[in-house]
């Protein structure tokens, strides 16, 4: 796995996504910033907060400490994902807000494989259909 990467994705609807990832932070923690046409979201695992700022409106800060207490394993996500998976197997439940469908998970892996293929070929454009077949 690379320690830093910039990936640009062109979606079938014509929109584009630019994803920048770096493995190194001063705190050793994760930080994510999502910017869209209507606002931005900042998730900070050091502060355990999520800030949601619709453009032209006030920022809403969600204190994750108020809704969870176990942050072990990707901020507690690993435990919730396994619990949901067990419920899917034993109870026949469908995916919840913590999990995705198999199809969604596979699609995200196609994107990762395509990004690596592009990196290995000096940034060449890669069509996802190559990995879907």
C-alpha positions as a printed NumPy array, in Angstrom:
array([[  0.   ,   0.   ,   0.   ],
       [  1.266,   3.443,  -0.863],
       [  1.849,   6.033,   1.86 ],
       [  0.324,   8.884,  -0.129],
       [ -1.847,   9.092,  -3.211],
       [ -3.975,  11.422,  -5.319],
       [ -6.747,   9.773,  -7.348],
       [ -9.156,  11.491,  -9.725],
       [-12.347,   9.672, -10.659],
       [-14.726,  10.607, -13.449],
       [-18.206,   9.305, -12.69 ],
       [-20.707,   8.102, -15.291],
       [-22.897,  11.171, -14.628],
       [-20.002,  13.459, -15.605],
       [-19.122,  14.541, -12.072],
       [-15.569,  14.168, -10.807],
       [-14.095,  13.128,  -7.489],
       [-10.605,  14.067,  -6.33 ],
       [ -9.312,  11.886,  -3.475],
       [ -6.078,  12.783,  -1.694],
       [ -4.721,  10.385,   0.915],
       [ -1.643,  10.635,   3.111],
       [ -0.666,   8.074,   5.738],
       [  1.212,  10.558,   7.898],
       [ -0.255,  12.986,  10.432],
       [  1.283,  14.74 ,  13.403],
       [ -1.018,  12.866,  15.788],
       [ -1.026,   9.485,  14.026],
       [ -4.79 ,   9.831,  13.762],
       [ -7.218,  10.168,  10.861],
       [ -8.673,  13.357,   9.491],
       [-11.047,  13.578,   6.542],
       [-12.447,  16.573,   4.694],
       [-15.24 ,  16.197,   2.167],
       [-16.065,  19.197,  -0.012],
       [-19.129,  19.206,  -2.224],
       [-21.34 ,  21.609,  -4.084],
       [-23.496,  22.328,  -1.032],
       [-20.935,  22.423,   1.791],
       [-18.214,  20.5  ,   3.564],
       [-17.8  ,  17.854,   6.237],
       [-14.716,  17.503,   8.427],
       [-14.214,  14.361,  10.504],
       [-11.417,  14.541,  13.071],
       [-10.611,  11.315,  14.955],
       [ -8.269,  13.114,  17.352],
       [-11.042,  15.43 ,  18.546],
       [-13.767,  12.798,  17.974],
       [-15.873,  15.358,  16.146],
       [-17.658,  15.715,  12.843],
       [-18.267,  19.243,  11.592],
       [-20.96 ,  19.799,   8.962],
       [-20.986,  23.184,   7.256],
       [-23.581,  23.854,   4.559],
       [-22.381,  26.829,   2.514],
       [-23.853,  30.062,   3.855],
       [-25.029,  28.447,   7.092],
       [-23.63 ,  27.807,  10.573],
       [-21.419,  24.812,  11.299],
       [-22.976,  21.926,  13.209],
       [-20.467,  20.011,  15.351],
       [-21.258,  16.441,  16.337],
       [-19.367,  15.245,  19.413],
       [-18.825,  11.545,  18.785],
       [-18.101,  11.055,  22.494],
       [-21.823,  11.69 ,  23.092],
       [-22.953,   8.792,  20.872],
       [-20.191,   6.201,  21.338],
       [-17.73 ,   5.138,  23.996],
       [-15.618,   2.427,  22.322],
       [-13.273,   3.896,  19.718],
       [-10.955,   0.894,  19.395],
       [-10.44 ,  -0.386,  15.85 ],
       [-10.987,   2.43 ,  13.355],
       [-12.829,   4.62 ,  15.816],
       [-15.113,   1.788,  16.912],
       [-16.249,   1.108,  13.352],
       [-14.691,  -2.354,  13.206],
       [-16.776,  -3.59 ,  16.144],
       [-20.016,  -2.154,  14.764],
       [-19.301,  -3.607,  11.325],
       [-18.737,  -7.097,  12.752],
       [-21.885,  -6.841,  14.904],
       [-23.917,  -5.858,  11.84 ],
       [-22.371,  -8.684,   9.818],
       [-23.325, -11.231,  12.498],
       [-26.875,  -9.829,  12.567],
       [-27.009, -10.23 ,   8.783],
       [-25.93 , -13.873,   9.057],
       [-27.974, -14.902,  12.083],
       [-31.054, -12.714,  11.775],
       [-31.235, -12.213,   8.025],
       [-30.939,  -8.433,   8.418],
       [-29.859,  -6.369,   5.432],
       [-27.025,  -3.848,   5.437],
       [-27.365,  -1.103,   8.044],
       [-25.874,   2.365,   8.189],
       [-22.574,   0.826,   9.297],
       [-22.201,  -1.67 ,   6.464],
       [-22.503,  -1.758,   2.703],
       [-23.793,  -4.324,   0.272],
       [-21.367,  -6.781,  -1.284],
       [-21.8  ,  -4.958,  -4.596],
       [-20.861,  -1.602,  -3.036],
       [-17.835,  -3.106,  -1.305],
       [-16.638,  -4.78 ,  -4.505],
       [-17.047,  -1.528,  -6.449],
       [-14.86 ,   0.35 ,  -3.947],
       [-12.197,  -2.323,  -4.357],
       [-12.337,  -1.907,  -8.144],
       [-11.532,   1.763,  -7.59 ],
       [ -8.556,   0.866,  -5.382],
       [ -7.254,  -1.676,  -7.917],
       [ -7.619,   0.866, -10.734],
       [ -5.767,   3.518,  -8.706],
       [ -2.886,   1.104,  -8.136],
       [ -2.863,   0.132, -11.822],
       [ -2.656,   3.823, -12.741],
       [  0.17 ,   4.403, -10.243],
       [  2.148,   1.487, -11.632],
       [  1.756,   2.942, -15.131],
       [  2.818,   6.529, -14.392],
       [ -0.671,   7.934, -13.9  ],
       [ -2.267,   6.402, -16.989],
       [ -6.05 ,   6.569, -17.24 ],
       [ -7.661,   3.277, -16.211],
       [-11.219,   2.246, -17.079],
       [-13.006,   0.46 , -14.225],
       [-14.671,  -1.949, -16.646],
       [-11.257,  -3.64 , -16.982],
       [-11.553,  -4.772, -13.349],
       [-15.254,  -5.605, -13.472],
       [-14.737,  -8.383, -16.052]])
